[in-house]
Amino acid sequence: MTSLRAPARPPVGGSRAARRPLRRLDGTTLSHYVISAVAGVLIVGPIVPVVVASLWTTPLYESGGEPTLANYRALLTDGAWWSAVWNSVLFATLMTVGSVVLGVTSAALFTRTNLPGRRLLAGIFLLPVVLPGIVLVLGWSTMWSQAGFAATWLRTNTFLSVPLDLYSVPGMALVGISVAAPVVFLFSRNTLVAVDPALEDAARTSGAGPVRALTTVSVRLLRPTVLNSTLLIFVIALEVLGLPLVLGFSNDIDMISTYLYNNWTNSSPPRHGLVSAGAVLMLLTVSGLLLLRNKLVGDVGRFAAVTGKPTGSRALDLGPIRWVLSAGMLALLSVMVLVPLAGVVMAASTTVFTPFISPWASLTTANFEAVFANPVFTRALVNSLLIASVGGALTTVAIAVLSVIAHRSDFRFRGGLQQSMMWPRMVPGLVTGMAFFWSVIVLDPSGAVRASLWAMGLAFAVRNLALGYSAFYPALAGVGRELDLAARTAGATYWTAMRTIVLRLVLPAMGASFVLLFVAMLNDAEPAVFLVTDDTPVLGLTMLQLAATNIGGNVAALGVIQMVITLVVLGVGRGLFGVRPNA
Amino acid sequence: MPELEIENLRKSFGDNTVLHDLSLTVPDGQITTLLGPSGCGKSTTLWSIAGLHRPDSGRISFGGRVVFDGARIDLPPERRNCGVVFQSYAVWPHMTVFDNVAYPLKLRKVRSARRRERVLEVLGLVELGDHVDRYPHQLSGGQQQRVALARALAHPPDMLLLDEPFSNLDAKLRDRSRDWLRSLQQRVGVTTVFVTHDQDEALSMSDQVVVMSGGEIRQIGTPRDVYENPADLFVADFVGTANILDATTLAADGTTATVRLDGLADPLRVPHAGTRTGAVSVTIRPEAVHIVRAGEAAGPNTVTAKVETVSYLGDHYRYVLRLGGARLVATTTRPVDGTEMTVRLAPGDLRLFEPETTPDHEQEYDDE
Ligand SMILES: Nc1ncnc2c1ncn2[C@@H]1O[C@H](COP(=O)(O)OP(=O)(O)OP(=O)(O)O)[C@@H](O)[C@H]1O
Ligand SMILES: [Mg+2]
């Protein structure tokens, strides 16, 4: 007997007529709503007061006032603003072009040729990515400014001299290149290493020489990577504060970031409305550029992690010229990385650092002692360590919780949650800082929150959310969906399944994410600019403020301390969780 | 153990409707297999039962307990008390075999002594008593699959749901696992839904087979029913292999039909319930094609055909014959010599399908 049940026909109007039923609103769903709402308010919400402040006649901490466009008018008719914009664009262009050229060239040289010592060279090249940027800037100015140690030494002892004034826009761009080129290098190396060697072999068999095969096939495949990093570096160059503040100081070269900084901190009364208007314009520009990047390259670049199989691709034989190239590279990297870093260390450990007195004769620990004796420095150090450790840990947990909701639930708005976790990447650090400044002022006029470290910590956490998320997400994606579904069917509630299975399996990635957050939050300066009070100095900003006005041994000592903590934490992180520098 | 009842289950992903008003009863304590080609909605059905995603409408109940009913009831997976074995096994890599199996018991707050006893009992059942303290990466694929099964059986569940549990095993192991699972299920007596796209698996393991295609049920029946009396051409073709031949019905009275087959001199009389005349499809299983040997009388319903290819498959031979414009596959254990052979198509082995056996379905497809 055949027992066929005739399936009932769908109701008239077709399947689309069936209304999607309401989701169950149980405890789990409720927790998703609450957590996501809090996250949304903390991540995106603070921008609102910045916009309001830019459109308001009086600062938000004073009562009264009315809507106005005067702030924008004042900004756009200020000649100083336009010269700052011009300087920023020039600086960003030079820095971007230089970084891309140097980054791509060295990626090709270090990954695809038999250049002698390429691993060591790559290691040196990458140092600036892991070190606090301001330390390298300090090193450059100690060594390569016209009055710097190395420049003076060259002038006195050889026929060479430093052709470029460091305290000019091109000079600053050069320093910027030493920090940004390794980022391009990381991106390009990942792409080059992943190129299937068969593609080049195909070119070889159709008659191309090895160099031609490399340039026509692999380097061409780099195009999206290059586009991606070009826009990224350009954006970083537009928003960076430390570099122009330290190097632009003596010649009064203003860029957008320093223009905003100076109008806030050094003008009296502070022009809060004007600076807020500038911040809004900066946010719009940067977001526009990053959206353009996402549109052009797709989302692939967003979660670019440093992985890749080092085998597979073959090395191009450069012949005897490789020794010359290798020596040239070493010389270049010495100038750009080793000499400046040595300069910081030497400046920190000598009483006077000039070529006219042997450094060995003036060795001292006095600078370090002075740092530890100065309450401002120690307080900054303690504050930053607190923010980095406690804040880093809390942020790591927050990222983990938000990520599982965003990627492991039926939560209705999980797409929006994913977007808002990436959103801080679009916001310049200065703007994040200002956003929290205004929010705290509006919500807590007493100033108690701002005087505690919480406001600062929160701003740092939000600012670095996307960084931690990018490091964490690939591991989460690697945990099969069925692993947590199996726990659900075995009887676990949503959060039990997440806690006992998913988060347990991604624990190493949480560790790695914590290490990256720790380092970033320890050294971050920009978000602190507007938030800082006398009670809440932080390492990055203190360094920056000091370095902008003097290049003494104390600043250098502080820089060395910052550098040592960073390297130790990264070293431990690498040993424990396999943390690797991430662009 | 309760029986499982599904009524008018509908599920779509965006604009893509994956399940069209599915209705199905899985009898208490039996194995029911969902069989169908890839993408027909088997896993979707299983996941709906387990509560892992939410159907658009319909009703699912375990015994008297309604676990899903449209917008009104939707128990989360942890409250449905199912045991699920996933295609990937989903054995938790950070837990030992023991901890994997103990997990559902821990969640149910079973006391530790009792828990240990139960875990060892279930692990004994799947013959993994010696591997309690191993980690999953120290186990073979077959052993992992048994851990997953033990974990699914531990609580114990009201309903055992298996999604192609054998698809990652090699052919030999798969055969053994089938027999073993079948006898295990009979001992435990748990109501079981088993998903597969492998017809041998479906036929050999099930009490009841549900043949699906395009998100709809084509036929529900015992393995024998489904194989011998397929409800439509799709089932005939998908379950086992079938020769499908074009033919014309000359006359049909509701019990038998007179059918003219291309290449055959005389019309055949085939048992058939329809009364329509005209173009039809006739099917016959390759093993039912009777090869007339030398010395045997040809008799009625025979035809002589040219041999196109012969292949040797170890336990049988497979002949592809040309019959007019059609091809006919015949299998036999004894080889036949020569480039031609005479075969007999016994009316009892022939099935007749009118072109629109399932007009509802066909039309629906045309609309989409
Ligand atoms: N999460 C999803 N989102 C969108 N479409 C889906 C999703 N899951 C399944 N589908 C679609 O639903 C249909 C049925 O999928 P299902 O997994 O149930 O098939 P299946 O019968 O289990 O196939 P297989 O034998 O390949 O596992 C497929 O067409 C598939 O593309
Ligand atoms: Mg499936």
Coordinates of C-alpha atoms in Angstrom, one line a residue, chain B residues 176-297:
Chain B
R176 CA 28.6 -1.5 10.1
S177 CA 27.4 1.7 11.8
R178 CA 24.0 1.3 10.1
D179 CA 23.4 -2.2 11.5
W180 CA 24.8 -1.2 14.8
L181 CA 22.6 2.0 15.1
R182 CA 19.6 0.0 14.1
S183 CA 20.0 -2.6 16.8
L184 CA 20.9 0.1 19.3
Q185 CA 17.8 2.0 18.5
Q186 CA 15.7 -1.1 18.9
R187 CA 17.2 -1.8 22.3
V188 CA 16.7 1.8 23.5
G189 CA 13.4 2.2 21.8
V190 CA 13.6 5.9 21.3
T191 CA 11.6 7.7 18.7
T192 CA 14.1 8.6 16.0
V193 CA 14.2 10.8 13.0
F194 CA 17.1 10.0 10.7
V195 CA 18.1 12.3 7.8
T196 CA 20.0 10.9 4.8
H197 CA 20.3 11.4 1.1
D198 CA 21.5 7.8 0.7
Q199 CA 18.7 5.5 -0.3
D200 CA 20.5 2.3 0.8
E201 CA 20.8 3.8 4.2
A202 CA 17.1 4.8 4.2
L203 CA 15.9 1.4 3.1
S204 CA 18.0 -0.7 5.4
M205 CA 17.5 1.3 8.6
S206 CA 14.0 2.6 8.7
D207 CA 10.6 1.5 9.9
Q208 CA 9.2 4.4 7.8
V209 CA 10.7 6.3 4.9
V210 CA 9.6 9.9 4.1
V211 CA 10.7 10.8 0.6
M212 CA 11.1 14.6 0.1
S213 CA 11.8 16.8 -2.8
G214 CA 11.7 20.6 -3.1
G215 CA 10.5 21.0 0.4
E216 CA 7.5 18.7 0.0
I217 CA 6.8 15.2 0.9
R218 CA 6.4 12.9 -2.1
Q219 CA 5.7 9.7 -0.3
I220 CA 5.5 8.2 3.2
G221 CA 5.7 4.4 3.6
T222 CA 7.7 1.4 4.7
P223 CA 10.9 0.9 2.8
R224 CA 9.2 -1.9 0.9
D225 CA 6.3 0.3 0.0
V226 CA 8.4 3.1 -1.2
Y227 CA 10.6 0.8 -3.3
E228 CA 8.0 -1.4 -4.8
N229 CA 5.1 1.0 -5.1
P230 CA 6.6 4.4 -5.6
A231 CA 3.9 7.1 -5.5
D232 CA 5.3 9.0 -8.5
L233 CA 8.0 9.1 -11.0
F234 CA 10.3 11.1 -8.8
V235 CA 10.2 8.5 -6.0
A236 CA 10.6 5.7 -8.5
D237 CA 13.7 7.4 -9.9
F238 CA 15.2 8.6 -6.6
V239 CA 14.7 5.4 -4.5
G240 CA 16.8 2.8 -6.2
T241 CA 17.3 3.0 -9.9
A242 CA 14.5 2.7 -12.5
N243 CA 14.3 2.4 -16.2
I244 CA 11.9 5.1 -17.4
L245 CA 10.3 4.3 -20.7
D246 CA 7.9 6.3 -22.8
A247 CA 4.6 4.5 -23.7
T248 CA 1.1 5.1 -24.7
T249 CA -2.0 3.9 -22.9
L250 CA -4.5 2.5 -25.3
A251 CA -7.2 1.6 -22.9
A252 CA -7.6 1.7 -19.1
D253 CA -10.5 0.5 -17.0
G254 CA -9.4 1.4 -13.5
T255 CA -7.7 -1.9 -12.6
T256 CA -5.6 -2.7 -15.6
A257 CA -4.3 -0.6 -18.5
T258 CA -3.3 -1.7 -22.0
V259 CA -0.1 -0.1 -22.9
R260 CA 2.0 0.1 -26.0
L261 CA 5.7 0.3 -25.4
D262 CA 8.1 1.5 -28.0
G263 CA 9.9 -1.5 -29.6
L264 CA 7.5 -4.0 -28.3
A265 CA 5.3 -5.8 -30.8
D266 CA 2.3 -6.5 -28.5
P267 CA 0.7 -4.2 -26.0
L268 CA 1.2 -5.0 -22.3
R269 CA -1.4 -5.3 -19.7
V270 CA -0.3 -3.5 -16.6
P271 CA -2.1 -3.2 -13.3
H272 CA -3.1 0.5 -13.0
A273 CA -5.8 2.5 -11.1
G274 CA -6.2 5.3 -13.6
T275 CA -8.5 5.5 -16.5
R276 CA -6.9 8.1 -18.7
T277 CA -5.4 7.1 -22.1
G278 CA -2.5 8.7 -23.9
A279 CA 1.2 9.3 -23.3
V280 CA 2.5 7.8 -20.0
S281 CA 5.8 6.7 -18.5
V282 CA 6.4 3.1 -17.6
T283 CA 9.1 2.1 -15.1
I284 CA 10.8 -1.2 -14.3
R285 CA 13.7 -1.9 -12.0
P286 CA 16.9 -3.1 -13.6
E287 CA 16.9 -6.3 -11.6
A288 CA 13.3 -7.0 -12.6
V289 CA 14.2 -7.1 -16.3
H290 CA 14.2 -10.8 -16.9
I291 CA 16.9 -12.0 -19.3
V292 CA 15.7 -14.9 -21.5
R293 CA 18.5 -17.5 -21.6
A294 CA 19.3 -19.7 -24.5
G295 CA 16.9 -22.6 -24.6
E296 CA 14.2 -20.8 -22.6
A297 CA 11.0 -20.1 -24.3

